[in-house]
Coordinates of C-alpha atoms and ligand atoms in Angstrom, one line a residue:
M654 CA -10.5 5.4 -22.2
Y655 CA -12.1 7.7 -24.7
F656 CA -14.2 9.2 -22.0
L657 CA -11.2 9.9 -19.8
K658 CA -9.4 11.6 -22.7
L659 CA -12.4 13.7 -23.3
V660 CA -12.6 14.7 -19.6
I661 CA -8.9 15.6 -19.5
L662 CA -9.2 17.6 -22.7
T663 CA -12.2 19.5 -21.4
Y664 CA -10.4 20.1 -18.2
F665 CA -7.4 21.6 -20.0
T666 CA -9.5 23.6 -22.3
L667 CA -11.4 25.1 -19.3
T668 CA -8.2 25.8 -17.4
A669 CA -6.7 27.5 -20.4
F670 CA -9.9 29.5 -20.9
S671 CA -10.2 30.6 -17.3
L672 CA -6.5 31.5 -17.3
S673 CA -6.8 33.8 -20.3
F674 CA -10.1 35.1 -19.0
S675 CA -8.6 36.0 -15.7
I676 CA -5.6 37.8 -17.4
D677 CA -7.9 39.8 -19.5
Q678 CA -10.4 40.6 -16.8
T679 CA -8.4 41.1 -13.6
P680 CA -6.0 43.9 -14.1
C681 CA -3.0 44.4 -11.8
T682 CA -4.1 45.2 -8.2
S683 CA -0.9 46.5 -6.7
D684 CA -0.7 50.2 -6.2
G685 CA 1.5 52.1 -8.6
W686 CA 1.6 49.4 -11.2
F687 CA -0.3 48.4 -14.3
G688 CA -0.5 45.7 -17.0
A689 CA -1.8 42.2 -17.0
N690 CA 1.2 41.0 -14.8
C691 CA 1.8 44.3 -13.0
E692 CA 4.9 44.7 -15.1
Y693 CA 4.8 48.4 -15.6
Q694 CA 5.2 51.2 -13.1
C695 CA 2.8 54.2 -13.1
H696 CA 4.4 57.6 -13.5
C697 CA 1.6 60.1 -12.9
A698 CA 1.8 63.7 -11.7
G699 CA 1.5 63.9 -7.9
S700 CA 2.0 60.1 -7.7
A701 CA -1.7 59.7 -8.6
P702 CA -2.8 56.2 -9.5
C703 CA -2.8 55.3 -13.2
D704 CA -5.3 53.4 -15.3
K705 CA -4.8 49.7 -14.5
H706 CA -5.0 48.6 -18.1
D707 CA -3.1 51.1 -20.1
G708 CA -1.1 53.2 -17.5
S709 CA -2.6 56.5 -18.6
C710 CA -2.8 59.3 -16.1
S711 CA -5.9 61.5 -15.8
S712 CA -3.8 64.3 -14.3
G713 CA -0.9 64.0 -16.8
C714 CA 2.6 62.5 -16.4
H715 CA 5.1 63.1 -13.5
R716 CA 7.5 65.7 -14.7
D717 CA 10.4 63.2 -15.3
W718 CA 8.2 61.2 -17.7
Y719 CA 6.2 61.6 -20.9
G720 CA 4.8 59.8 -23.9
P721 CA 2.5 56.8 -24.1
A722 CA 1.5 55.6 -20.6
C723 CA 4.1 58.1 -19.2
Q724 CA 6.8 55.4 -19.7
Y725 CA 9.5 57.5 -21.3
A726 CA 12.1 59.2 -19.2
R727 CA 12.4 62.8 -20.1
M728 CA 15.9 64.2 -20.6
N729 CA 16.8 67.1 -18.5
F730 CA 18.3 70.1 -20.3
T731 CA 19.0 73.8 -19.9
V732 CA 18.1 76.4 -22.5
N733 CA 21.0 78.3 -24.0
G734 CA 20.9 82.0 -24.4
N735 CA 19.6 85.0 -22.5
F736 CA 15.9 85.1 -23.0
N737 CA 12.9 84.1 -20.9
S738 CA 12.5 80.4 -21.7
G739 CA 10.3 79.4 -18.8
W740 CA 7.6 78.3 -21.2
L741 CA 10.0 75.6 -22.5
T742 CA 11.1 74.2 -19.1
D743 CA 7.8 74.5 -17.1
N744 CA 6.6 71.1 -18.3
K745 CA 3.3 72.6 -19.6
D746 CA 2.1 72.2 -23.2
T747 CA -0.1 75.2 -22.7
T748 CA 2.6 77.8 -22.2
C749 CA 4.3 78.7 -25.4
N750 CA 6.9 81.0 -27.0
R751 CA 5.4 84.3 -28.1
G752 CA 8.7 86.1 -28.9
N753 CA 10.4 86.3 -32.1
L754 CA 12.9 83.5 -32.0
R755 CA 14.9 82.1 -34.9
S756 CA 16.2 79.1 -33.1
V757 CA 16.4 77.4 -29.7
T758 CA 19.4 75.4 -28.5
V759 CA 19.2 73.2 -25.4
T760 CA 22.1 71.5 -23.6
L761 CA 21.5 68.1 -22.1
D762 CA 22.4 67.5 -18.4
T763 CA 24.0 64.2 -19.4
P764 CA 25.1 63.2 -22.9
I765 CA 23.2 60.2 -24.2
P766 CA 22.5 59.0 -27.8
L767 CA 19.4 60.5 -29.3
T768 CA 16.5 58.2 -30.1
W769 CA 13.3 60.2 -30.5
L770 CA 11.8 63.5 -29.5
R771 CA 8.4 65.1 -29.2
V772 CA 7.6 68.7 -30.1
V773 CA 4.4 70.5 -29.2
V774 CA 3.4 73.8 -30.8
S775 CA 0.5 76.2 -30.3
D776 CA -0.4 76.6 -33.9
A777 CA -1.1 73.5 -36.0
V778 CA -0.1 75.2 -39.2
N779 CA 3.4 75.4 -37.9
L780 CA 3.8 71.8 -36.8
N781 CA 6.0 70.9 -39.7
M782 CA 8.0 74.2 -39.9
M783 CA 10.7 73.0 -37.6
F784 CA 14.2 71.7 -38.3
I785 CA 16.0 69.7 -35.7
S786 CA 19.7 69.2 -35.4
Y787 CA 22.1 67.9 -32.8
R788 CA 25.8 67.8 -31.9
N789 CA 28.3 66.8 -29.3
E790 CA 31.5 68.7 -28.2
S791 CA 33.6 67.2 -31.0
S792 CA 31.1 67.1 -33.9
P793 CA 29.4 69.8 -36.1
Y794 CA 25.7 70.2 -36.1
T795 CA 23.9 67.4 -38.0
E796 CA 20.3 67.6 -39.1
C797 CA 17.7 65.0 -38.2
P798 CA 16.0 63.4 -41.2
E799 CA 12.8 65.2 -41.9
S800 CA 11.1 62.1 -43.3
N801 CA 11.0 60.3 -40.0
T802 CA 8.2 62.1 -38.3
A803 CA 4.7 61.2 -37.2
E804 CA 1.9 63.4 -36.0
I805 CA 0.5 62.6 -32.6
N806 CA -2.3 65.2 -32.7
R807 CA -2.8 68.5 -34.4
V808 CA -0.1 70.2 -32.4
T809 CA 2.2 67.4 -31.5
I810 CA 4.8 65.6 -33.6
D811 CA 7.3 62.8 -32.9
I812 CA 10.6 62.7 -34.6
S813 CA 12.8 59.6 -34.7
C814 CA 16.5 60.7 -34.9
P815 CA 18.8 57.9 -33.6
T816 CA 22.4 58.7 -33.2
E817 CA 25.3 56.4 -32.7
Y818 CA 27.2 58.6 -30.2
P819 CA 26.0 60.5 -27.1
I820 CA 25.0 64.1 -28.0
T821 CA 25.2 67.2 -25.9
S822 CA 22.9 69.6 -27.5
V823 CA 19.8 69.9 -29.7
T824 CA 18.8 72.9 -31.8
L825 CA 15.3 73.7 -33.1
S826 CA 15.0 76.2 -35.9
G827 CA 12.5 77.4 -38.5
Q828 CA 9.3 79.3 -38.3
G829 CA 7.7 76.8 -36.0
V830 CA 10.0 77.9 -33.2
N831 CA 7.8 81.0 -32.7
Y832 CA 5.0 78.7 -31.7
L833 CA 7.0 76.2 -29.7
C834 CA 5.5 75.1 -26.4
S835 CA 7.3 71.9 -25.3
L836 CA 10.3 69.7 -26.2
Y837 CA 10.6 66.2 -24.8
I838 CA 13.8 64.4 -25.5
S839 CA 13.6 60.6 -24.8
A840 CA 16.0 59.1 -22.3
G841 CA 14.3 55.7 -23.0
R842 CA 12.0 53.6 -20.9
N843 CA 13.1 51.1 -18.2
V844 CA 13.1 47.8 -20.0
A845 CA 14.5 45.9 -17.0
L846 CA 11.5 46.4 -14.8
A847 CA 9.9 43.1 -13.6
Q848 CA 12.0 41.0 -16.0
R849 CA 13.5 37.7 -15.0
A850 CA 16.5 38.2 -12.7
K851 CA 18.9 35.6 -11.3
Q852 CA 22.1 35.7 -9.2
S853 CA 24.9 33.2 -8.6
S854 CA 24.0 32.7 -4.9
W855 CA 21.6 34.1 -2.3
F856 CA 22.3 35.5 1.1
N857 CA 19.4 34.1 3.2
Y858 CA 19.1 36.8 5.8
L859 CA 16.8 36.0 8.8
D860 CA 15.1 33.3 6.7
R861 CA 13.1 35.9 4.8
K862 CA 12.9 36.8 1.2
H863 CA 15.2 39.7 1.4
F864 CA 18.1 40.1 -1.0
L865 CA 16.5 38.1 -3.9
A866 CA 17.8 38.8 -7.4
E867 CA 14.4 40.3 -8.4
H868 CA 14.9 43.1 -5.9
A869 CA 17.2 44.8 -8.5
V870 CA 14.3 45.1 -11.0
D871 CA 11.4 45.8 -8.6
G872 CA 11.4 49.6 -9.2
Q873 CA 12.3 50.4 -5.6
V874 CA 15.3 52.5 -4.9
P875 CA 16.4 53.0 -1.2
N876 CA 16.0 56.6 0.0
N877 CA 19.1 58.5 0.8
E878 CA 19.1 58.1 4.6
R879 CA 20.6 55.1 6.3
S880 CA 17.6 52.9 6.5
S881 CA 16.4 49.3 6.4
N882 CA 15.6 49.8 2.7
F883 CA 18.7 47.8 1.9
L884 CA 16.4 44.8 2.4
T885 CA 15.0 45.5 -1.1
C886 CA 18.5 45.1 -2.6
T887 CA 20.1 41.9 -3.9
H888 CA 22.9 40.1 -2.0
T889 CA 25.0 37.1 -3.1
D890 CA 26.1 34.7 -0.4
T891 CA 29.3 34.9 1.6
G892 CA 31.9 32.4 0.2
D893 CA 30.6 32.8 -3.4
K894 CA 33.9 32.8 -5.4
S895 CA 32.4 34.4 -8.5
P896 CA 29.3 36.5 -7.7
W897 CA 27.1 37.6 -10.6
W898 CA 23.6 38.9 -11.2
N899 CA 21.7 38.8 -14.5
V900 CA 18.5 39.7 -16.1
S901 CA 16.8 38.0 -19.2
F902 CA 14.4 40.0 -21.3
T903 CA 11.1 38.4 -22.4
Q904 CA 11.6 40.2 -25.7
P905 CA 14.8 41.6 -27.2
V906 CA 15.6 45.2 -26.2
E907 CA 17.6 48.1 -27.6
I908 CA 19.7 49.7 -24.9
T909 CA 21.0 53.3 -24.6
R910 CA 22.1 53.6 -21.0
F911 CA 22.3 51.8 -17.6
I912 CA 21.9 53.2 -14.1
L913 CA 23.0 51.0 -11.2
E914 CA 21.8 52.1 -7.7
N915 CA 24.1 51.2 -4.9
R916 CA 23.2 50.6 -1.3
R917 CA 22.9 53.6 0.9
D918 CA 23.4 52.1 4.3
C919 CA 26.9 50.5 4.0
C920 CA 29.2 48.4 1.8
Q921 CA 29.3 50.7 -1.2
E922 CA 32.8 49.5 -2.2
R923 CA 31.4 46.1 -3.1
L924 CA 29.9 47.5 -6.3
K925 CA 32.8 49.5 -7.6
N926 CA 34.7 48.1 -10.5
F927 CA 31.8 45.9 -11.6
L928 CA 31.7 44.3 -15.1
L929 CA 28.6 44.8 -17.1
T930 CA 28.1 42.5 -20.1
V931 CA 25.4 42.7 -22.8
Y932 CA 24.5 39.6 -24.7
P933 CA 23.1 39.9 -28.2
V934 CA 20.1 37.9 -29.4
N935 CA 21.9 37.1 -32.6
D936 CA 25.0 34.9 -32.0
S937 CA 26.9 36.4 -34.9
Y938 CA 27.5 39.5 -32.7
K939 CA 29.9 39.3 -29.7
P940 CA 28.8 40.2 -26.2
I941 CA 30.2 43.7 -25.1
E942 CA 31.7 44.5 -21.7
Y943 CA 31.6 47.8 -19.8
R944 CA 33.7 48.3 -16.7
G945 CA 32.2 50.2 -13.8
S946 CA 34.1 53.0 -12.2
Y947 CA 37.0 52.4 -9.7
N948 CA 35.5 55.2 -7.6
I949 CA 32.8 54.3 -5.2
K950 CA 29.5 55.8 -6.2
T951 CA 25.9 55.8 -4.9
T952 CA 24.6 55.8 -8.5
Y953 CA 26.6 54.5 -11.5
L954 CA 25.7 55.7 -15.0
V955 CA 26.9 53.7 -17.9
V956 CA 26.3 55.2 -21.4
P957 CA 27.7 53.0 -24.2
S958 CA 29.5 54.9 -26.9
P959 CA 29.0 54.1 -29.6
R960 CA 25.5 52.9 -28.9
I961 CA 24.9 49.1 -28.7
S962 CA 24.1 48.2 -32.2
F963 CA 22.2 45.0 -31.7
P964 CA 19.1 43.8 -29.9
V965 CA 20.0 42.4 -26.4
H966 CA 18.5 39.4 -24.6
Q967 CA 20.5 39.3 -21.4
V968 CA 22.6 41.7 -19.2
K969 CA 25.0 40.4 -16.6
I970 CA 26.7 42.2 -13.8
T971 CA 29.8 40.5 -12.3
E972 CA 31.4 41.6 -9.1
G973 CA 34.8 43.3 -9.6
F974 CA 37.2 41.5 -7.3
N975 CA 36.5 43.5 -4.2
P976 CA 37.8 42.1 -0.8
D977 CA 34.3 40.9 0.4
R978 CA 33.6 39.1 -2.9
I979 CA 29.9 40.0 -2.5
L980 CA 27.7 41.5 -5.2
T981 CA 24.9 43.7 -3.9
L982 CA 22.6 45.9 -6.1
C983 CA 19.7 48.0 -5.1
E984 CA 18.3 48.7 -8.6
V985 CA 19.3 48.2 -12.1
F986 CA 17.6 50.5 -14.6
I987 CA 18.1 49.7 -18.2
F988 CA 16.9 52.4 -20.4
G989 CA 16.0 51.8 -24.1
E990 CA 13.1 50.4 -26.1
I991 CA 11.7 47.0 -26.8
H992 CA 12.8 45.6 -30.2
C993 CA 9.6 44.6 -31.9
P994 CA 9.2 42.6 -35.1
S995 CA 8.9 45.1 -38.0
N996 CA 5.1 45.1 -38.1
R997 CA 4.5 45.4 -34.3
Y998 CA 4.5 48.1 -31.6
G999 CA 3.5 48.7 -28.0
L1000 CA 5.0 48.2 -24.5
S1001 CA 5.3 44.5 -25.3
C1002 CA 4.9 44.6 -29.1
E1003 CA 1.3 43.6 -28.6
R1004 CA -0.1 45.8 -31.3
E1005 CA 0.1 45.6 -35.1
C1006 CA 1.4 48.5 -37.3
N1007 CA -0.7 49.4 -40.3
C1008 CA 1.8 51.5 -42.4
V1009 CA 1.8 52.0 -46.1
N1010 CA 3.9 49.4 -48.0
Q1011 CA 4.5 47.6 -44.7
T1012 CA 7.1 50.2 -43.6
R1013 CA 8.1 50.3 -39.9
C1014 CA 5.9 52.2 -37.4
F1015 CA 7.2 54.0 -34.2
V1016 CA 7.4 51.3 -31.5
H1017 CA 6.2 53.7 -28.8
S1018 CA 3.1 55.0 -30.6
G1019 CA 2.4 53.0 -33.8
G1020 CA 2.7 56.3 -35.8
C1021 CA 3.7 55.7 -39.5
P1022 CA 6.2 58.2 -40.9
S1023 CA 5.2 57.4 -44.4
G1024 CA 1.5 57.2 -43.8
C1025 CA -1.2 54.6 -43.1
A1026 CA -1.8 51.6 -45.3
P1027 CA -4.8 52.0 -47.6
G1028 CA -8.0 51.5 -45.6
Y1029 CA -6.5 52.6 -42.3
T1030 CA -6.7 56.0 -40.6
G1031 CA -6.1 57.6 -37.2
L1032 CA -2.9 58.7 -35.7
D1033 CA -1.6 55.2 -35.1
C1034 CA -3.3 53.9 -38.3
S1035 CA -5.4 51.6 -36.2
E1036 CA -8.8 52.6 -37.4
G1037 CA -9.8 50.5 -40.4
Ligands
NAG1214 C1 15.9 64.7 -14.4 O1 16.1 65.4 -13.2 C2 15.2 64.8 -12.1 C3 15.4 65.7 -10.9 O2 16.7 65.8 -10.5 C4 15.7 63.4 -11.9 O3 14.8 62.8 -10.9 C5 15.6 62.6 -13.2 O4 16.0 61.3 -13.0 C6 16.4 63.3 -14.3 N1 16.1 62.6 -15.6 C7 17.0 62.0 -16.3 C8 16.5 61.3 -17.5 O5 18.2 62.0 -16.0
NAG1215 C1 30.8 62.9 -31.0 O1 30.3 62.4 -32.2 C2 31.3 62.0 -33.1 C3 30.5 61.5 -34.4 O2 29.4 62.3 -34.6 C4 32.0 60.8 -32.6 O3 33.0 60.4 -33.4 C5 32.6 61.2 -31.2 O4 33.2 60.1 -30.6 C6 31.5 61.8 -30.3 N1 32.1 62.2 -29.1 C7 31.8 61.8 -27.9 C8 32.5 62.4 -26.7 O5 30.8 61.0 -27.7
NAG1216 C1 21.7 34.1 -16.5 O1 21.1 33.3 -15.6 C2 20.5 32.2 -16.2 C3 19.8 31.4 -15.1 O2 20.6 31.1 -14.0 C4 21.5 31.3 -16.8 O3 20.9 30.2 -17.5 C5 22.2 32.1 -17.9 O4 23.3 31.3 -18.5 C6 22.8 33.3 -17.2 N1 23.4 34.1 -18.3 C7 24.7 34.5 -18.3 C8 25.1 35.3 -19.4 O5 25.5 34.2 -17.4
NAG1217 C1 22.4 37.6 -37.5 O1 23.2 38.6 -37.9 C2 23.8 38.4 -39.2 C3 24.8 39.5 -39.5 O2 24.2 40.8 -39.4 C4 22.7 38.3 -40.3 O3 23.2 38.0 -41.5 C5 21.7 37.1 -39.8 O4 20.6 37.1 -40.7 C6 21.2 37.3 -38.4 N1 20.5 36.2 -38.0 C7 19.3 36.3 -37.5 C8 18.6 35.0 -37.0 O5 18.7 37.3 -37.3
NAG1218 C1 4.5 52.1 -51.9 O1 5.1 51.3 -52.9 C2 4.7 51.6 -54.2 C3 5.2 50.5 -55.2 O2 6.6 50.2 -54.8 C4 5.2 53.0 -54.6 O3 4.8 53.3 -55.9 C5 4.6 54.0 -53.7 O4 5.1 55.3 -53.9 C6 4.9 53.6 -52.2 N1 4.2 54.5 -51.4 C7 4.8 55.2 -50.4 C8 3.9 56.1 -49.6 O5 5.9 55.1 -50.1

């Protein structure tokens, strides 16, 4: 008896050990993905492969992405005013302003709530000589708090400046503008990718694994031509009286916008009028519903206004009473940030903050706006 128990124990210990060993030692092998479970998509310039452990790109990020592991969507904007601003829009940190500018205002292509931004200058002395403000069409300019900044390197600074409402423009002013090279405004990272997805029923087409719920979070969007790419979309079964699809997050998330990609080949009317519901982690908040547009679209954008104020653990999409009663989605992008416990950061909150007085660090970088705890140094306060 005792012997048997020992054998079983040893067996389990060994299995557990080889499991964690294999997770640590065998990085993701599928092309274009990284992380222990291939849960993150690479976003390198020229579609180059990224580092299989940390997602970093030796050739830099693709121009739509920036920040740690190139995981943050970069907001598109146009520069106001009549001057040569190519240095600000060329996506290069090495081309900088050399004129005499008092301020720069940029207008976002799509209004979204502000979360954080990154500024790069050519002269380290001027890193902190910059004031940032924002507005929307109906509000006056409001300044971002100066205290919520963390240096990334000698010429790069991150500024946390969350707003409740979508904003339309950002203004940089102060002496630092003369040395400005780049401005990155975060449009969030896709927190839906590779999360657990379910649907009310499944249309088992040709007995293959087409149309599964997880196809809406697999990072694949059909190209614009009519093509068989619809096989990477989801599809509820015919005869399903109340079709829905949902995604559950392994960790709570903070959400600023949703993008729903419709099929390209046919049946686009099935998605119009969908209902999108966000479920809070904390039961003392009520779920919030957003209604999709009555017009048929290839891509639906939903920007909650005001911003969703609570961490979310599930998002559900319900079909909107269309004649077919079928819900079919090609991709659901949910942009935002993971909601880490106050002392953690990283793509999956895997790292520990080391800020002075246990203040919060930036979730994307570990940077401490109020400085490192005694005994720690480095830009993410991780060297001790
Ligand atoms: C910025 O524009 C590019 C090119 O049109 C597009 O692929 C990208 O999704 C846009 N980014 C955002 C955050 O909207
Ligand atoms: C603009 O911001 C103000 C508050 O700053 C808010 O009340 C208003 O609803 C916002 N407008 C839009 C169109 O988001
Ligand atoms: C989402 O799907 C899971 C699995 O089927 C289910 O347990 C959960 O209740 C669903 N959530 C909502 C809000 O419908
Ligand atoms: C849920 O939210 C309420 C109201 O904000 C708060 O008092 C409570 O502590 C929260 N509960 C948990 C478990 O976070
Ligand atoms: C940390 O907390 C102590 C005691 O409350 C305070 O004196 C000190 O100024 C704080 N340090 C920072 C950098 O906030």
